């Protein structure tokens, strides 16, 4: 009898939200574990688990082996998971304007004070039922990698693996866009299903793509965005101490972007050493490419999200 009462009392305590019980959040990443765009999120998890002892902990479920990348956004929205490391490019089905985040390349310190973070957080609250906890990699650009040499900036006759990030510019240059998650890129290259692919300047060695890549087209363009999202119901259910641990770790995570310039340099050197040759048509053609890439992307975002796209463009400053 005594024991039963004690047990009942314990249950009552653990169910009481006012009491600061340790909370454990379940997290997934939309990129392969331990690869470029999961690594810093994994460091963030370690940090939360160290600084949040007795307050908040993260249970890392893993990457695409656990959940298909294009389903991760919806999984946070519906609380199948509590937290995710995911790019907006993987949830354009739920938030078309998320494709515009690649066009925002200001440091997060600036985005957090000039209203950009706040606006994008609102969009996540409303459309993805989530809190926009952090954005990483604002200073890492993308490239198109090719296996066929081109003589001018024209993709006519080429099949290029894309996500929403690259689709509009690939098509604007006359190429055929084929959408795949990152996990299918290697096989598509190996089998000649595609002649090239879009990907950031960093990370092509992680899954062995260097062995199936001949050229890197210059210039680099846009800005990688990989976000840490928390389901909004979960976020609202946390107490101040728990949110503080997560917010502090999020700012620390954004600070890791300072490492990117050195990483990019090392990666370009490594690509050169691996025999991946740059294709560069010079400053005038590069500028034309960048202007076109910027313009087709904004047109596409604004067409799909006429209410919110223009505000994002204004905040981007480009
Ligand atoms: O190419 C992709 O899969 C993609 O869209 C992306 C976005 C952010 C980081 C890395 C890849």
Short mmCIF file of C-alpha atoms and ligand atoms in Angstrom, two decimals:
data_model
loop_
_atom_site.label_atom_id
_atom_site.label_comp_id
_atom_site.label_asym_id
_atom_site.label_seq_id
_atom_site.Cartn_x
_atom_site.Cartn_y
_atom_site.Cartn_z
CA UNK A 1 0.00 0.00 0.00
CA UNK A 2 2.74 2.40 1.04
CA UNK A 3 4.72 1.51 -2.08
CA UNK A 4 1.71 2.06 -4.32
CA UNK A 5 1.14 5.49 -2.86
CA UNK A 6 4.76 6.42 -3.33
CA UNK A 7 4.62 5.24 -6.94
CA UNK A 8 1.47 7.29 -7.57
CA UNK A 9 3.17 10.33 -6.08
CA UNK A 10 6.20 9.85 -8.32
CA UNK A 11 3.99 9.56 -11.37
CA UNK A 12 2.21 12.78 -10.43
CA UNK A 13 5.54 14.54 -10.08
CA UNK A 14 6.90 13.41 -13.43
CA UNK A 15 3.72 14.49 -15.18
CA UNK A 16 3.81 17.97 -13.65
CA UNK A 17 5.04 20.47 -16.25
CA UNK A 18 5.86 23.08 -13.58
CA UNK A 19 8.60 20.84 -12.22
CA UNK A 20 11.86 20.97 -14.13
CA UNK A 21 12.14 17.35 -15.14
CA UNK A 22 14.75 16.44 -17.70
CA UNK A 23 13.23 16.24 -21.17
CA UNK A 24 14.65 14.09 -23.97
CA UNK A 25 14.07 15.17 -27.57
CA UNK A 26 14.25 12.76 -30.49
CA UNK A 27 16.27 14.16 -33.40
CA UNK A 28 16.96 13.17 -37.00
CA UNK A 29 19.15 14.60 -39.76
CA UNK A 30 18.31 14.72 -43.46
CA UNK A 31 21.95 14.10 -44.44
CA UNK A 32 23.98 10.95 -43.95
CA UNK A 33 25.40 10.62 -40.44
CA UNK A 34 28.91 11.98 -39.87
CA UNK A 35 28.99 13.72 -43.27
CA UNK A 36 29.56 17.42 -43.96
CA UNK A 37 26.03 18.71 -43.40
CA UNK A 38 25.30 16.53 -40.36
CA UNK A 39 28.62 16.97 -38.56
CA UNK A 40 27.96 20.32 -36.92
CA UNK A 41 24.48 19.22 -35.88
CA UNK A 42 26.12 16.21 -34.23
CA UNK A 43 28.47 18.58 -32.39
CA UNK A 44 25.40 20.62 -31.35
CA UNK A 45 23.82 17.46 -29.93
CA UNK A 46 26.98 16.67 -27.97
CA UNK A 47 26.97 20.17 -26.59
CA UNK A 48 23.32 20.07 -25.55
CA UNK A 49 23.86 16.70 -23.91
CA UNK A 50 26.83 18.12 -21.99
CA UNK A 51 25.37 21.50 -20.99
CA UNK A 52 21.81 20.26 -20.56
CA UNK A 53 22.34 17.46 -18.03
CA UNK A 54 19.23 17.18 -15.87
CA UNK A 55 17.50 19.80 -18.06
CA UNK A 56 17.25 18.73 -21.70
CA UNK A 57 18.88 15.93 -23.66
CA UNK A 58 18.81 14.88 -27.31
CA UNK A 59 18.40 11.31 -28.47
CA UNK A 60 19.98 11.18 -31.93
CA UNK A 61 18.07 8.72 -34.07
CA UNK A 62 20.25 9.32 -37.13
CA UNK A 63 19.99 10.12 -40.82
CA UNK A 64 18.46 8.82 -44.08
CA UNK A 65 18.78 5.22 -42.90
CA UNK A 66 16.14 6.12 -40.32
CA UNK A 67 14.01 8.48 -42.43
CA UNK A 68 13.92 9.54 -46.11
CA UNK A 69 15.34 13.10 -46.40
CA UNK A 70 12.35 14.56 -48.23
CA UNK A 71 10.05 13.43 -45.37
CA UNK A 72 11.98 15.03 -42.54
CA UNK A 73 10.20 18.41 -42.66
CA UNK A 74 6.80 16.76 -42.40
CA UNK A 75 8.04 14.53 -39.58
CA UNK A 76 8.89 17.60 -37.46
CA UNK A 77 5.58 19.23 -38.40
CA UNK A 78 3.58 16.21 -37.23
CA UNK A 79 5.82 15.46 -34.21
CA UNK A 80 6.95 12.10 -35.51
CA UNK A 81 10.29 13.56 -34.35
CA UNK A 82 10.90 16.49 -32.00
CA UNK A 83 13.90 18.02 -33.78
CA UNK A 84 15.57 17.87 -37.18
CA UNK A 85 18.61 19.02 -39.12
CA UNK A 86 17.19 19.72 -42.57
CA UNK A 87 17.48 22.07 -45.54
CA UNK A 88 14.47 24.07 -46.72
CA UNK A 89 15.09 22.55 -50.15
CA UNK A 90 13.72 19.29 -48.74
CA UNK A 91 10.38 20.73 -47.58
CA UNK A 92 9.33 23.06 -50.43
CA UNK A 93 6.18 20.90 -50.72
CA UNK A 94 5.04 22.32 -47.35
CA UNK A 95 6.65 25.76 -47.63
CA UNK A 96 7.34 26.81 -51.24
CA UNK A 97 9.21 29.94 -50.14
CA UNK A 98 11.77 27.80 -48.30
CA UNK A 99 13.50 27.60 -51.69
CA UNK A 100 14.26 31.32 -51.21
CA UNK A 101 16.43 30.79 -48.13
CA UNK A 102 19.36 29.84 -50.41
CA UNK A 103 19.23 33.44 -51.66
CA UNK A 104 19.82 34.87 -48.20
CA UNK A 105 23.54 34.93 -47.56
CA UNK A 106 24.02 37.36 -44.69
CA UNK A 107 25.67 36.11 -41.50
CA UNK A 108 23.20 34.81 -38.94
CA UNK A 109 24.34 37.45 -36.44
CA UNK A 110 22.93 40.00 -38.90
CA UNK A 111 19.83 37.96 -39.78
CA UNK A 112 19.01 37.71 -36.08
CA UNK A 113 19.01 41.49 -35.68
CA UNK A 114 17.59 42.73 -39.02
CA UNK A 115 14.27 40.86 -38.84
CA UNK A 116 15.17 38.00 -41.19
CA UNK A 117 15.34 35.29 -38.53
CA UNK A 118 12.08 36.54 -37.04
CA UNK A 119 10.26 36.46 -40.38
CA UNK A 120 11.56 33.00 -41.30
CA UNK A 121 10.70 31.78 -37.81
CA UNK A 122 7.12 33.00 -38.30
CA UNK A 123 6.93 31.11 -41.59
CA UNK A 124 8.11 27.96 -39.81
CA UNK A 125 5.64 28.50 -36.96
CA UNK A 126 2.77 28.82 -39.41
CA UNK A 127 3.59 26.37 -42.17
CA UNK A 128 5.80 23.78 -40.54
CA UNK A 129 4.50 23.89 -36.97
CA UNK A 130 8.09 24.35 -35.87
CA UNK A 131 10.56 26.70 -34.24
CA UNK A 132 13.45 27.87 -36.46
CA UNK A 133 16.15 27.21 -33.91
CA UNK A 134 19.25 27.73 -36.07
CA UNK A 135 20.48 28.14 -39.63
CA UNK A 136 23.92 26.89 -40.66
CA UNK A 137 26.28 27.39 -43.65
CA UNK A 138 25.25 30.85 -44.91
CA UNK A 139 28.84 31.20 -46.21
CA UNK A 140 29.06 27.91 -48.13
CA UNK A 141 28.01 28.16 -51.81
CA UNK A 142 26.87 25.55 -54.34
CA UNK A 143 28.32 24.36 -57.63
CA UNK A 144 27.25 22.30 -60.60
CA UNK A 145 29.61 19.32 -61.04
CA UNK A 146 29.86 17.78 -64.49
CA UNK A 147 31.22 14.71 -66.22
CA UNK A 148 30.97 16.20 -69.70
CA UNK A 149 33.02 19.17 -70.71
CA UNK A 150 31.02 22.14 -71.94
CA UNK A 151 32.35 24.93 -74.17
CA UNK A 152 29.87 27.57 -73.04
CA UNK A 153 27.35 28.08 -70.25
CA UNK A 154 24.73 25.91 -71.86
CA UNK A 155 23.35 22.63 -70.50
CA UNK A 156 21.43 21.62 -73.64
CA UNK A 157 21.47 17.83 -73.90
CA UNK A 158 22.74 17.36 -70.33
CA UNK A 159 20.88 15.59 -67.56
CA UNK A 160 21.67 17.09 -64.19
CA UNK A 161 20.72 15.77 -60.77
CA UNK A 162 18.94 18.48 -58.82
CA UNK A 163 16.93 19.40 -55.77
CA UNK A 164 14.81 22.57 -55.78
CA UNK A 165 18.07 24.48 -55.13
CA UNK A 166 19.36 23.99 -58.68
CA UNK A 167 16.27 23.10 -60.71
CA UNK A 168 15.45 26.56 -62.07
CA UNK A 169 18.97 27.50 -63.13
CA UNK A 170 19.61 24.07 -64.69
CA UNK A 171 16.44 24.40 -66.76
CA UNK A 172 17.16 28.06 -67.59
CA UNK A 173 20.44 26.89 -69.13
CA UNK A 174 18.64 24.26 -71.20
CA UNK A 175 19.45 21.19 -69.10
CA UNK A 176 17.16 18.37 -68.04
CA UNK A 177 16.67 18.39 -64.28
CA UNK A 178 16.36 15.06 -62.45
CA UNK A 179 15.48 15.29 -58.76
CA UNK A 180 17.05 12.78 -56.37
CA UNK A 181 17.97 12.72 -52.69
CA UNK A 182 21.72 12.80 -52.00
CA UNK A 183 21.77 9.05 -51.36
CA UNK A 184 21.05 8.32 -55.02
CA UNK A 185 23.66 10.60 -56.59
CA UNK A 186 26.52 8.11 -56.77
CA UNK A 187 24.51 5.40 -58.51
CA UNK A 188 22.99 7.92 -60.92
CA UNK A 189 26.49 9.10 -61.89
CA UNK A 190 27.91 5.62 -62.13
CA UNK A 191 25.12 4.41 -64.38
CA UNK A 192 25.22 7.55 -66.53
CA UNK A 193 21.62 8.38 -65.60
CA UNK A 194 22.93 11.91 -65.05
CA UNK A 195 25.85 13.88 -66.54
CA UNK A 196 26.31 16.02 -63.48
CA UNK A 197 24.80 17.19 -60.22
CA UNK A 198 24.31 20.16 -57.98
CA UNK A 199 25.99 20.13 -54.57
CA UNK A 200 27.77 22.53 -52.23
CA UNK A 201 31.50 23.21 -52.65
CA UNK A 202 32.11 20.94 -49.65
CA UNK A 203 31.11 17.34 -49.03
CA UNK A 204 31.58 15.50 -52.34
CA UNK A 205 34.18 13.15 -50.79
CA UNK A 206 31.86 11.98 -48.01
CA UNK A 207 29.95 9.54 -50.21
CA UNK A 208 32.74 8.87 -52.72
CA UNK A 209 31.38 11.10 -55.49
CA UNK A 210 34.90 12.33 -56.32
CA UNK A 211 35.44 8.96 -58.00
CA UNK A 212 32.60 9.71 -60.40
CA UNK A 213 33.19 13.45 -60.97
CA UNK A 214 35.37 15.09 -63.65
CA UNK A 215 34.60 18.82 -63.59
CA UNK A 216 33.40 21.56 -61.23
CA UNK A 217 31.68 24.42 -62.97
CA UNK A 218 32.55 27.94 -61.82
CA UNK A 219 31.29 30.18 -60.40
CA UNK A 220 29.95 29.12 -57.02
CA UNK A 221 26.43 30.39 -56.41
CA UNK A 222 23.71 30.78 -53.72
CA UNK A 223 24.15 29.92 -50.09
CA UNK A 224 23.69 26.62 -48.30
CA UNK A 225 21.02 26.61 -45.61
CA UNK A 226 20.61 23.73 -43.24
CA UNK A 227 18.25 24.41 -40.38
CA UNK A 228 17.68 23.01 -36.93
CA UNK A 229 13.92 22.86 -36.39
CA UNK A 230 11.99 21.94 -33.25
CA UNK A 231 8.35 20.91 -33.34
CA UNK A 232 6.40 23.95 -32.13
CA UNK A 233 4.22 22.07 -29.60
CA UNK A 234 7.36 20.55 -28.13
CA UNK A 235 9.06 23.96 -28.09
CA UNK A 236 6.11 25.60 -26.32
CA UNK A 237 6.06 22.76 -23.78
CA UNK A 238 9.66 23.41 -22.71
CA UNK A 239 10.46 25.60 -19.73
CA UNK A 240 12.80 28.62 -19.84
CA UNK A 241 15.84 26.67 -18.68
CA UNK A 242 15.34 24.03 -21.37
CA UNK A 243 14.86 26.63 -24.09
CA UNK A 244 17.94 28.47 -22.89
CA UNK A 245 20.13 25.38 -23.25
CA UNK A 246 18.85 24.90 -26.81
CA UNK A 247 19.08 28.58 -27.77
CA UNK A 248 22.60 28.93 -26.39
CA UNK A 249 23.72 25.81 -28.26
CA UNK A 250 21.99 27.11 -31.43
CA UNK A 251 23.97 30.35 -31.33
CA UNK A 252 27.14 28.36 -30.73
CA UNK A 253 26.24 26.18 -33.72
CA UNK A 254 25.76 29.22 -35.94
CA UNK A 255 29.17 30.43 -34.74
CA UNK A 256 30.75 27.31 -36.26
CA UNK A 257 30.18 28.92 -39.67
CA UNK A 258 33.43 30.78 -38.96
CA UNK A 259 35.19 27.50 -39.76
CA UNK A 260 33.79 27.35 -43.30
CA UNK A 261 36.24 29.54 -45.27
CA UNK A 262 39.14 27.28 -44.26
CA UNK A 263 37.10 24.16 -44.94
CA UNK A 264 36.18 25.44 -48.41
CA UNK A 265 39.78 26.17 -49.28
CA UNK A 266 40.88 22.70 -48.14
CA UNK A 267 38.07 21.09 -50.09
CA UNK A 268 38.88 22.92 -53.34
CA UNK A 269 42.52 21.86 -52.96
CA UNK A 270 41.44 18.30 -52.32
CA UNK A 271 39.22 18.34 -55.42
CA UNK A 272 42.15 19.59 -57.50
CA UNK A 273 44.37 16.84 -56.08
CA UNK A 274 41.67 14.30 -56.97
CA UNK A 275 41.82 15.50 -60.59
CA UNK A 276 38.53 17.37 -60.60
CA UNK A 277 39.07 20.25 -63.01
CA UNK A 278 37.39 23.63 -62.79
CA UNK A 279 35.51 24.87 -65.85
CA UNK A 280 35.65 28.65 -65.81
CA UNK A 281 34.46 30.97 -68.58
CA UNK A 282 35.87 34.10 -66.94
CA UNK A 283 34.45 37.06 -65.02
CA UNK A 284 31.95 38.37 -67.59
CA UNK A 285 30.29 34.97 -68.19
CA UNK A 286 30.40 34.23 -64.47
CA UNK A 287 28.57 37.44 -63.72
CA UNK A 288 25.93 36.61 -66.32
CA UNK A 289 25.51 33.18 -64.74
CA UNK A 290 25.15 34.63 -61.23
CA UNK A 291 22.65 37.27 -62.35
CA UNK A 292 20.60 34.64 -64.14
CA UNK A 293 20.78 32.20 -61.22
CA UNK A 294 19.60 34.91 -58.84
CA UNK A 295 16.82 36.11 -61.12
CA UNK A 296 15.34 32.73 -62.09
CA UNK A 297 15.35 31.64 -58.44
CA UNK A 298 13.53 34.73 -57.16
CA UNK A 299 11.04 34.56 -60.04
CA UNK A 300 10.31 30.97 -59.13
CA UNK A 301 9.98 31.65 -55.39
CA UNK A 302 7.73 34.66 -55.94
CA UNK A 303 5.56 32.78 -58.40
CA UNK A 304 5.05 29.90 -55.96
CA UNK A 305 4.78 32.10 -52.88
CA UNK A 306 3.41 35.47 -54.03
CA UNK A 307 2.45 36.54 -50.49
CA UNK A 308 5.78 35.94 -48.79
CA UNK A 309 8.41 35.73 -51.55
CA UNK A 310 8.69 39.52 -52.08
CA UNK A 311 9.33 40.12 -48.35
CA UNK A 312 12.06 37.45 -48.37
CA UNK A 313 13.65 39.10 -51.38
CA UNK A 314 13.60 42.45 -49.64
CA UNK A 315 15.23 40.95 -46.53
CA UNK A 316 17.88 39.21 -48.67
CA UNK A 317 19.05 42.49 -50.16
CA UNK A 318 19.59 40.89 -53.57
O1 LIG B 1 21.86 18.97 -53.26
C1 LIG B 1 21.14 18.81 -52.28
O2 LIG B 1 20.75 17.70 -51.89
C2 LIG B 1 20.73 19.99 -51.53
O3 LIG B 1 19.77 20.61 -51.88
C3 LIG B 1 21.57 20.42 -50.39
C4 LIG B 1 21.13 21.47 -49.60
C5 LIG B 1 21.93 21.87 -48.53
C6 LIG B 1 23.12 21.23 -48.27
C7 LIG B 1 23.53 20.19 -49.07
C8 LIG B 1 22.76 19.77 -50.14
#
